[in-house]
PDB file of C-alpha atoms in Angstrom:
ATOM      1  CA  UNK A   1     -22.848  37.131  -2.677  1.00 58.00           C
ATOM      2  CA  UNK A   2     -26.105  38.053  -4.418  1.00 65.00           C
ATOM      3  CA  UNK A   3     -28.072  35.776  -2.110  1.00 68.00           C
ATOM      4  CA  UNK A   4     -26.404  37.308   0.952  1.00 66.00           C
ATOM      5  CA  UNK A   5     -27.221  40.824  -0.290  1.00 70.00           C
ATOM      6  CA  UNK A   6     -30.837  39.801  -0.847  1.00 70.00           C
ATOM      7  CA  UNK A   7     -31.050  38.386   2.675  1.00 68.00           C
ATOM      8  CA  UNK A   8     -29.576  41.568   4.182  1.00 69.00           C
ATOM      9  CA  UNK A   9     -31.975  43.754   2.196  1.00 68.00           C
ATOM     10  CA  UNK A  10     -34.922  41.953   3.755  1.00 66.00           C
ATOM     11  CA  UNK A  11     -33.414  41.390   7.216  1.00 68.00           C
ATOM     12  CA  UNK A  12     -30.673  43.939   8.053  1.00 65.00           C
ATOM     13  CA  UNK A  13     -30.230  42.381  11.495  1.00 72.00           C
ATOM     14  CA  UNK A  14     -30.262  38.601  11.853  1.00 73.00           C
ATOM     15  CA  UNK A  15     -30.138  37.304  15.433  1.00 77.00           C
ATOM     16  CA  UNK A  16     -27.489  34.723  16.329  1.00 78.00           C
ATOM     17  CA  UNK A  17     -30.184  32.182  17.179  1.00 80.00           C
ATOM     18  CA  UNK A  18     -31.409  32.266  13.571  1.00 78.00           C
ATOM     19  CA  UNK A  19     -27.934  31.370  12.298  1.00 79.00           C
ATOM     20  CA  UNK A  20     -27.737  28.528  14.801  1.00 84.00           C
ATOM     21  CA  UNK A  21     -31.205  27.287  13.822  1.00 82.00           C
ATOM     22  CA  UNK A  22     -29.949  27.063  10.232  1.00 79.00           C
ATOM     23  CA  UNK A  23     -26.445  25.757  10.965  1.00 83.00           C
ATOM     24  CA  UNK A  24     -27.612  22.815  13.067  1.00 87.00           C
ATOM     25  CA  UNK A  25     -29.850  21.065  10.480  1.00 85.00           C
ATOM     26  CA  UNK A  26     -27.506  21.952   7.586  1.00 82.00           C
ATOM     27  CA  UNK A  27     -24.505  20.375   9.336  1.00 86.00           C
ATOM     28  CA  UNK A  28     -26.531  17.392  10.521  1.00 88.00           C
ATOM     29  CA  UNK A  29     -27.858  16.613   7.040  1.00 83.00           C
ATOM     30  CA  UNK A  30     -24.394  17.148   5.547  1.00 81.00           C
ATOM     31  CA  UNK A  31     -22.876  14.786   8.122  1.00 85.00           C
ATOM     32  CA  UNK A  32     -25.349  12.038   7.219  1.00 85.00           C
ATOM     33  CA  UNK A  33     -24.871  12.609   3.486  1.00 79.00           C
ATOM     34  CA  UNK A  34     -21.085  12.567   3.870  1.00 77.00           C
ATOM     35  CA  UNK A  35     -21.193   9.285   5.738  1.00 81.00           C
ATOM     36  CA  UNK A  36     -23.421   7.728   3.089  1.00 78.00           C
ATOM     37  CA  UNK A  37     -21.513   8.990   0.037  1.00 72.00           C
ATOM     38  CA  UNK A  38     -17.845   9.541   0.846  1.00 70.00           C
ATOM     39  CA  UNK A  39     -16.944   5.929   1.735  1.00 70.00           C
ATOM     40  CA  UNK A  40     -17.931   4.987  -1.825  1.00 62.00           C
ATOM     41  CA  UNK A  41     -15.906   7.789  -3.436  1.00 63.00           C
ATOM     42  CA  UNK A  42     -12.212   7.449  -4.135  1.00 57.00           C
ATOM     43  CA  UNK A  43     -10.064  10.413  -5.162  1.00 55.00           C
ATOM     44  CA  UNK A  44      -6.812   8.510  -5.049  1.00 53.00           C
ATOM     45  CA  UNK A  45      -4.573   9.140  -8.026  1.00 57.00           C
ATOM     46  CA  UNK A  46      -6.410  12.321  -9.037  1.00 60.00           C
ATOM     47  CA  UNK A  47      -4.630  15.708  -9.209  1.00 63.00           C
ATOM     48  CA  UNK A  48      -4.833  17.849  -6.071  1.00 58.00           C
ATOM     49  CA  UNK A  49      -6.805  20.548  -7.895  1.00 65.00           C
ATOM     50  CA  UNK A  50      -9.436  17.998  -8.931  1.00 64.00           C
ATOM     51  CA  UNK A  51      -9.675  16.598  -5.423  1.00 60.00           C
ATOM     52  CA  UNK A  52     -10.204  20.100  -4.012  1.00 64.00           C
ATOM     53  CA  UNK A  53     -12.849  20.826  -6.629  1.00 67.00           C
ATOM     54  CA  UNK A  54     -14.748  17.680  -5.758  1.00 65.00           C
ATOM     55  CA  UNK A  55     -14.866  18.722  -2.089  1.00 67.00           C
ATOM     56  CA  UNK A  56     -15.225  22.507  -2.378  1.00 71.00           C
ATOM     57  CA  UNK A  57     -18.413  22.512  -4.437  1.00 72.00           C
ATOM     58  CA  UNK A  58     -20.474  20.574  -1.847  1.00 71.00           C
ATOM     59  CA  UNK A  59     -18.888  22.693   0.909  1.00 71.00           C
ATOM     60  CA  UNK A  60     -20.109  25.932  -0.637  1.00 76.00           C
ATOM     61  CA  UNK A  61     -23.512  24.344  -1.198  1.00 78.00           C
ATOM     62  CA  UNK A  62     -23.742  23.777   2.557  1.00 76.00           C
ATOM     63  CA  UNK A  63     -23.228  27.520   3.094  1.00 76.00           C
ATOM     64  CA  UNK A  64     -25.993  28.326   0.605  1.00 79.00           C
ATOM     65  CA  UNK A  65     -28.329  25.868   2.296  1.00 79.00           C
ATOM     66  CA  UNK A  66     -27.554  27.495   5.656  1.00 77.00           C
ATOM     67  CA  UNK A  67     -28.527  30.914   4.285  1.00 77.00           C
ATOM     68  CA  UNK A  68     -31.772  29.591   2.807  1.00 81.00           C
ATOM     69  CA  UNK A  69     -32.698  27.876   6.061  1.00 78.00           C
ATOM     70  CA  UNK A  70     -31.965  31.159   7.894  1.00 76.00           C
ATOM     71  CA  UNK A  71     -34.455  32.950   5.657  1.00 77.00           C
ATOM     72  CA  UNK A  72     -37.068  30.228   6.133  1.00 77.00           C
ATOM     73  CA  UNK A  73     -36.587  30.358   9.903  1.00 73.00           C
ATOM     74  CA  UNK A  74     -36.941  34.149   9.913  1.00 73.00           C
ATOM     75  CA  UNK A  75     -40.163  33.829   7.913  1.00 73.00           C
ATOM     76  CA  UNK A  76     -41.543  31.256  10.371  1.00 71.00           C
ATOM     77  CA  UNK A  77     -41.201  28.500   7.737  1.00 71.00           C
ATOM     78  CA  UNK A  78     -43.778  30.109   5.437  1.00 74.00           C
ATOM     79  CA  UNK A  79     -41.822  31.297   2.365  1.00 75.00           C
ATOM     80  CA  UNK A  80     -43.420  33.423  -0.302  1.00 80.00           C
ATOM     81  CA  UNK A  81     -43.140  32.553  -3.996  1.00 84.00           C
ATOM     82  CA  UNK A  82     -39.791  34.276  -4.448  1.00 84.00           C
ATOM     83  CA  UNK A  83     -38.044  32.648  -1.502  1.00 83.00           C
ATOM     84  CA  UNK A  84     -39.653  29.307  -2.260  1.00 86.00           C
ATOM     85  CA  UNK A  85     -38.187  29.380  -5.766  1.00 88.00           C
ATOM     86  CA  UNK A  86     -34.780  30.481  -4.470  1.00 87.00           C
ATOM     87  CA  UNK A  87     -34.827  27.640  -1.949  1.00 87.00           C
ATOM     88  CA  UNK A  88     -35.662  25.228  -4.783  1.00 90.00           C
ATOM     89  CA  UNK A  89     -32.756  26.633  -6.831  1.00 89.00           C
ATOM     90  CA  UNK A  90     -30.276  26.223  -3.959  1.00 87.00           C
ATOM     91  CA  UNK A  91     -31.416  22.686  -3.179  1.00 88.00           C
ATOM     92  CA  UNK A  92     -31.250  21.734  -6.860  1.00 89.00           C
ATOM     93  CA  UNK A  93     -27.737  23.167  -7.116  1.00 86.00           C
ATOM     94  CA  UNK A  94     -26.655  21.296  -3.978  1.00 83.00           C
ATOM     95  CA  UNK A  95     -28.122  18.050  -5.324  1.00 85.00           C
ATOM     96  CA  UNK A  96     -26.461  18.557  -8.686  1.00 84.00           C
ATOM     97  CA  UNK A  97     -23.048  19.293  -7.158  1.00 81.00           C
ATOM     98  CA  UNK A  98     -23.323  16.284  -4.865  1.00 79.00           C
ATOM     99  CA  UNK A  99     -24.205  13.954  -7.742  1.00 81.00           C
ATOM    100  CA  UNK A 100     -21.491  15.477  -9.918  1.00 79.00           C
ATOM    101  CA  UNK A 101     -18.799  15.090  -7.259  1.00 74.00           C
ATOM    102  CA  UNK A 102     -19.845  11.525  -6.538  1.00 75.00           C
ATOM    103  CA  UNK A 103     -20.042  10.433 -10.176  1.00 79.00           C
ATOM    104  CA  UNK A 104     -16.843  12.191 -11.254  1.00 73.00           C
ATOM    105  CA  UNK A 105     -14.923  10.627  -8.358  1.00 69.00           C
ATOM    106  CA  UNK A 106     -16.405   7.251  -9.242  1.00 70.00           C
ATOM    107  CA  UNK A 107     -15.634   7.749 -12.949  1.00 73.00           C
ATOM    108  CA  UNK A 108     -19.262   7.268 -14.043  1.00 76.00           C
ATOM    109  CA  UNK A 109     -20.251  10.829 -14.943  1.00 74.00           C
ATOM    110  CA  UNK A 110     -21.568  11.453 -18.460  1.00 79.00           C
ATOM    111  CA  UNK A 111     -22.364  14.902 -19.798  1.00 79.00           C
ATOM    112  CA  UNK A 112     -26.055  15.286 -20.580  1.00 77.00           C
ATOM    113  CA  UNK A 113     -27.205  12.446 -18.368  1.00 80.00           C
ATOM    114  CA  UNK A 114     -30.133  12.611 -15.958  1.00 80.00           C
ATOM    115  CA  UNK A 115     -27.710  13.640 -13.195  1.00 80.00           C
ATOM    116  CA  UNK A 116     -27.424  17.060 -14.878  1.00 84.00           C
ATOM    117  CA  UNK A 117     -31.147  17.815 -14.565  1.00 88.00           C
ATOM    118  CA  UNK A 118     -30.732  19.705 -11.249  1.00 87.00           C
ATOM    119  CA  UNK A 119     -28.510  22.193 -13.098  1.00 86.00           C
ATOM    120  CA  UNK A 120     -31.473  22.918 -15.393  1.00 89.00           C
ATOM    121  CA  UNK A 121     -33.918  23.397 -12.527  1.00 90.00           C
ATOM    122  CA  UNK A 122     -31.668  25.842 -10.668  1.00 87.00           C
ATOM    123  CA  UNK A 123     -31.386  28.657 -13.284  1.00 87.00           C
ATOM    124  CA  UNK A 124     -35.053  28.302 -14.248  1.00 90.00           C
ATOM    125  CA  UNK A 125     -36.100  28.707 -10.598  1.00 88.00           C
ATOM    126  CA  UNK A 126     -33.792  31.728 -10.164  1.00 84.00           C
ATOM    127  CA  UNK A 127     -35.166  33.398 -13.307  1.00 86.00           C
ATOM    128  CA  UNK A 128     -38.726  32.750 -12.186  1.00 88.00           C
ATOM    129  CA  UNK A 129     -37.935  34.147  -8.732  1.00 83.00           C
ATOM    130  CA  UNK A 130     -36.560  37.338 -10.307  1.00 79.00           C
ATOM    131  CA  UNK A 131     -39.988  38.052 -11.783  1.00 83.00           C
ATOM    132  CA  UNK A 132     -41.939  37.081  -8.678  1.00 79.00           C
ATOM    133  CA  UNK A 133     -43.353  39.891  -6.518  1.00 77.00           C
ATOM    134  CA  UNK A 134     -41.921  40.478  -3.095  1.00 72.00           C
ATOM    135  CA  UNK A 135     -44.078  38.959  -0.363  1.00 67.00           C
ATOM    136  CA  UNK A 136     -44.984  40.516   2.933  1.00 68.00           C
ATOM    137  CA  UNK A 137     -42.473  40.426   5.745  1.00 62.00           C
ATOM    138  CA  UNK A 138     -43.297  37.841   8.425  1.00 58.00           C
ATOM    139  CA  UNK A 139     -41.864  38.404  11.879  1.00 56.00           C
ATOM    140  CA  UNK A 140     -39.942  35.574  13.489  1.00 55.00           C
ATOM    141  CA  UNK A 141     -41.364  34.147  16.698  1.00 54.00           C
ATOM    142  CA  UNK A 142     -38.654  32.791  18.990  1.00 54.00           C
ATOM    143  CA  UNK A 143     -41.124  30.567  20.825  1.00 54.00           C
ATOM    144  CA  UNK A 144     -42.516  29.006  17.639  1.00 59.00           C
ATOM    145  CA  UNK A 145     -42.628  25.246  18.150  1.00 64.00           C
ATOM    146  CA  UNK A 146     -41.267  24.357  14.726  1.00 63.00           C
ATOM    147  CA  UNK A 147     -38.450  26.893  15.105  1.00 68.00           C
ATOM    148  CA  UNK A 148     -37.341  25.091  18.267  1.00 74.00           C
ATOM    149  CA  UNK A 149     -38.198  21.538  17.183  1.00 80.00           C
ATOM    150  CA  UNK A 150     -36.249  21.377  13.911  1.00 80.00           C
ATOM    151  CA  UNK A 151     -32.816  22.270  15.373  1.00 84.00           C
ATOM    152  CA  UNK A 152     -33.431  19.947  18.327  1.00 86.00           C
ATOM    153  CA  UNK A 153     -34.242  16.981  16.072  1.00 88.00           C
ATOM    154  CA  UNK A 154     -31.273  17.780  13.830  1.00 88.00           C
ATOM    155  CA  UNK A 155     -28.919  17.971  16.810  1.00 90.00           C
ATOM    156  CA  UNK A 156     -30.169  14.589  18.052  1.00 92.00           C
ATOM    157  CA  UNK A 157     -29.540  13.093  14.595  1.00 91.00           C
ATOM    158  CA  UNK A 158     -26.014  14.531  14.614  1.00 91.00           C
ATOM    159  CA  UNK A 159     -25.461  13.067  18.067  1.00 92.00           C
ATOM    160  CA  UNK A 160     -26.622   9.726  16.690  1.00 92.00           C
ATOM    161  CA  UNK A 161     -23.986  10.001  13.952  1.00 91.00           C
ATOM    162  CA  UNK A 162     -21.313  10.604  16.597  1.00 91.00           C
ATOM    163  CA  UNK A 163     -22.503   7.566  18.594  1.00 92.00           C
ATOM    164  CA  UNK A 164     -22.475   5.500  15.400  1.00 89.00           C
ATOM    165  CA  UNK A 165     -18.858   6.467  14.807  1.00 88.00           C
ATOM    166  CA  UNK A 166     -17.919   5.679  18.399  1.00 88.00           C
ATOM    167  CA  UNK A 167     -19.481   2.215  18.190  1.00 90.00           C
ATOM    168  CA  UNK A 168     -18.383   1.194  14.686  1.00 88.00           C
ATOM    169  CA  UNK A 169     -15.165   3.225  14.233  1.00 85.00           C
ATOM    170  CA  UNK A 170     -16.341   3.630  10.631  1.00 84.00           C
ATOM    171  CA  UNK A 171     -17.040   7.375  10.537  1.00 85.00           C
ATOM    172  CA  UNK A 172     -15.290   9.449   7.878  1.00 82.00           C
ATOM    173  CA  UNK A 173     -13.551  12.642   9.023  1.00 82.00           C
ATOM    174  CA  UNK A 174     -15.837  15.181   7.238  1.00 81.00           C
ATOM    175  CA  UNK A 175     -18.915  13.515   8.686  1.00 85.00           C
ATOM    176  CA  UNK A 176     -17.384  13.580  12.179  1.00 89.00           C
ATOM    177  CA  UNK A 177     -16.506  17.279  11.903  1.00 88.00           C
ATOM    178  CA  UNK A 178     -19.971  18.206  10.629  1.00 88.00           C
ATOM    179  CA  UNK A 179     -21.719  16.116  13.292  1.00 90.00           C
ATOM    180  CA  UNK A 180     -19.620  17.589  16.116  1.00 92.00           C
ATOM    181  CA  UNK A 181     -20.310  21.082  14.737  1.00 92.00           C
ATOM    182  CA  UNK A 182     -24.053  20.414  14.717  1.00 91.00           C
ATOM    183  CA  UNK A 183     -24.016  19.037  18.270  1.00 93.00           C
ATOM    184  CA  UNK A 184     -21.896  21.952  19.531  1.00 93.00           C
ATOM    185  CA  UNK A 185     -24.196  24.465  17.877  1.00 91.00           C
ATOM    186  CA  UNK A 186     -27.155  22.648  19.421  1.00 90.00           C
ATOM    187  CA  UNK A 187     -25.646  22.962  22.894  1.00 92.00           C
ATOM    188  CA  UNK A 188     -25.009  26.683  22.344  1.00 92.00           C
ATOM    189  CA  UNK A 189     -28.588  27.116  21.085  1.00 87.00           C
ATOM    190  CA  UNK A 190     -29.932  25.347  24.173  1.00 87.00           C
ATOM    191  CA  UNK A 191     -27.864  27.560  26.473  1.00 90.00           C
ATOM    192  CA  UNK A 192     -29.160  30.675  24.704  1.00 87.00           C
ATOM    193  CA  UNK A 193     -32.732  29.420  25.109  1.00 83.00           C
ATOM    194  CA  UNK A 194     -32.167  28.751  28.822  1.00 85.00           C
ATOM    195  CA  UNK A 195     -30.704  32.237  29.284  1.00 87.00           C
ATOM    196  CA  UNK A 196     -33.605  33.814  27.435  1.00 83.00           C
ATOM    197  CA  UNK A 197     -36.124  31.909  29.541  1.00 83.00           C
ATOM    198  CA  UNK A 198     -34.316  32.951  32.739  1.00 87.00           C
ATOM    199  CA  UNK A 199     -34.423  36.574  31.616  1.00 85.00           C
ATOM    200  CA  UNK A 200     -38.133  36.249  30.835  1.00 83.00           C
ATOM    201  CA  UNK A 201     -38.808  34.812  34.309  1.00 86.00           C
ATOM    202  CA  UNK A 202     -36.856  37.661  35.917  1.00 88.00           C
ATOM    203  CA  UNK A 203     -38.784  40.241  33.897  1.00 87.00           C
ATOM    204  CA  UNK A 204     -42.092  38.645  34.883  1.00 85.00           C
ATOM    205  CA  UNK A 205     -41.087  38.771  38.545  1.00 86.00           C
ATOM    206  CA  UNK A 206     -40.122  42.445  38.248  1.00 87.00           C
ATOM    207  CA  UNK A 207     -43.398  43.247  36.494  1.00 86.00           C
ATOM    208  CA  UNK A 208     -45.348  41.420  39.190  1.00 86.00           C
ATOM    209  CA  UNK A 209     -43.527  43.316  41.943  1.00 83.00           C
ATOM    210  CA  UNK A 210     -44.137  46.656  40.226  1.00 84.00           C
ATOM    211  CA  UNK A 211     -47.823  45.825  39.835  1.00 84.00           C
ATOM    212  CA  UNK A 212     -48.035  44.925  43.539  1.00 79.00           C
ATOM    213  CA  UNK A 213     -46.419  48.221  44.566  1.00 79.00           C
ATOM    214  CA  UNK A 214     -48.729  50.108  42.237  1.00 80.00           C
ATOM    215  CA  UNK A 215     -51.729  48.462  43.938  1.00 74.00           C
ATOM    216  CA  UNK A 216     -50.335  49.437  47.339  1.00 70.00           C
ATOM    217  CA  UNK A 217     -49.872  53.030  46.276  1.00 74.00           C
ATOM    218  CA  UNK A 218     -53.400  53.090  44.892  1.00 74.00           C
ATOM    219  CA  UNK A 219     -54.760  51.723  48.202  1.00 67.00           C
ATOM    220  CA  UNK A 220     -52.875  54.372  50.213  1.00 65.00           C
ATOM    221  CA  UNK A 221     -54.116  57.125  47.908  1.00 68.00           C
ATOM    222  CA  UNK A 222     -57.674  55.857  48.271  1.00 68.00           C
ATOM    223  CA  UNK A 223     -57.280  55.856  52.071  1.00 61.00           C
ATOM    224  CA  UNK A 224     -56.108  59.462  51.932  1.00 63.00           C
ATOM    225  CA  UNK A 225     -59.151  60.498  49.911  1.00 66.00           C
ATOM    226  CA  UNK A 226     -61.463  58.738  52.337  1.00 63.00           C
ATOM    227  CA  UNK A 227     -59.720  60.346  55.312  1.00 60.00           C
ATOM    228  CA  UNK A 228     -60.426  63.765  53.832  1.00 59.00           C
ATOM    229  CA  UNK A 229     -64.029  62.884  53.043  1.00 62.00           C
ATOM    230  CA  UNK A 230     -65.030  61.278  56.379  1.00 62.00           C
ATOM    231  CA  UNK A 231     -65.086  62.470  59.964  1.00 57.00           C
ATOM    232  CA  UNK A 232     -65.683  58.989  61.431  1.00 57.00           C
ATOM    233  CA  UNK A 233     -62.429  58.188  63.239  1.00 56.00           C
ATOM    234  CA  UNK A 234     -63.354  54.551  63.952  1.00 60.00           C
ATOM    235  CA  UNK A 235     -64.186  53.862  60.327  1.00 61.00           C
ATOM    236  CA  UNK A 236     -60.996  55.604  59.256  1.00 59.00           C
ATOM    237  CA  UNK A 237     -58.900  53.413  61.596  1.00 63.00           C
ATOM    238  CA  UNK A 238     -60.554  50.255  60.300  1.00 66.00           C
ATOM    239  CA  UNK A 239     -59.796  51.263  56.726  1.00 60.00           C
ATOM    240  CA  UNK A 240     -56.174  52.019  57.644  1.00 59.00           C
ATOM    241  CA  UNK A 241     -55.852  48.632  59.352  1.00 66.00           C
ATOM    242  CA  UNK A 242     -57.225  46.914  56.228  1.00 60.00           C
ATOM    243  CA  UNK A 243     -54.763  48.755  53.975  1.00 55.00           C
ATOM    244  CA  UNK A 244     -51.770  47.942  56.238  1.00 56.00           C
ATOM    245  CA  UNK A 245     -52.870  44.300  56.349  1.00 58.00           C
ATOM    246  CA  UNK A 246     -52.957  44.118  52.551  1.00 57.00           C
ATOM    247  CA  UNK A 247     -49.412  45.533  52.371  1.00 56.00           C
TER     248      UNK A 247
END
């Protein structure tokens, strides 16, 4: 909630494309991580509340990662000190929750082990970010190459996960859902980009037509001034013929 309020204070209006640019890589990475980790985790025999806890923590971490990636995309992938530290805190928390869920499910978790180090990094980074000055606002450029390249690569990776599942029939359900979500979001993002490009082409055509009509009006006005200033009928007719030919 605090992170969402901070994002809204800096960017009251977030375009849908920014959410898609964050959702695609977050879901793609989560799909790959799920496929690598979940087959080795067994929750059989554990209470339902414990099973839900093991799955909910990484799920909420995905949402936090999505929000951080949204901010980075809006800042054209150049975070200031504050957002860089907050991104480090979120990633450390996500890593810690993933390791905790994996080790608890596997029965190998020990309190105070090296796997708990991410939980130390996260609050330190948040406290440091609280004292960091606010950086300047950087406008998002929709045609930025990295802004378009990262979601495209992530969507292709998610599509590769889907193909892997189709060929091996060894894809776990969470990984399949996340990969399909990433691919679907990638298709929607591509359609939005195509629509935006079509609108830009239409606007360029309209601007070109308006410029051409403005030139015609200027030529007619110039002919009128010359007609008033000259008494040579032949020259006036030649100028009129030239203007009509240009139209």
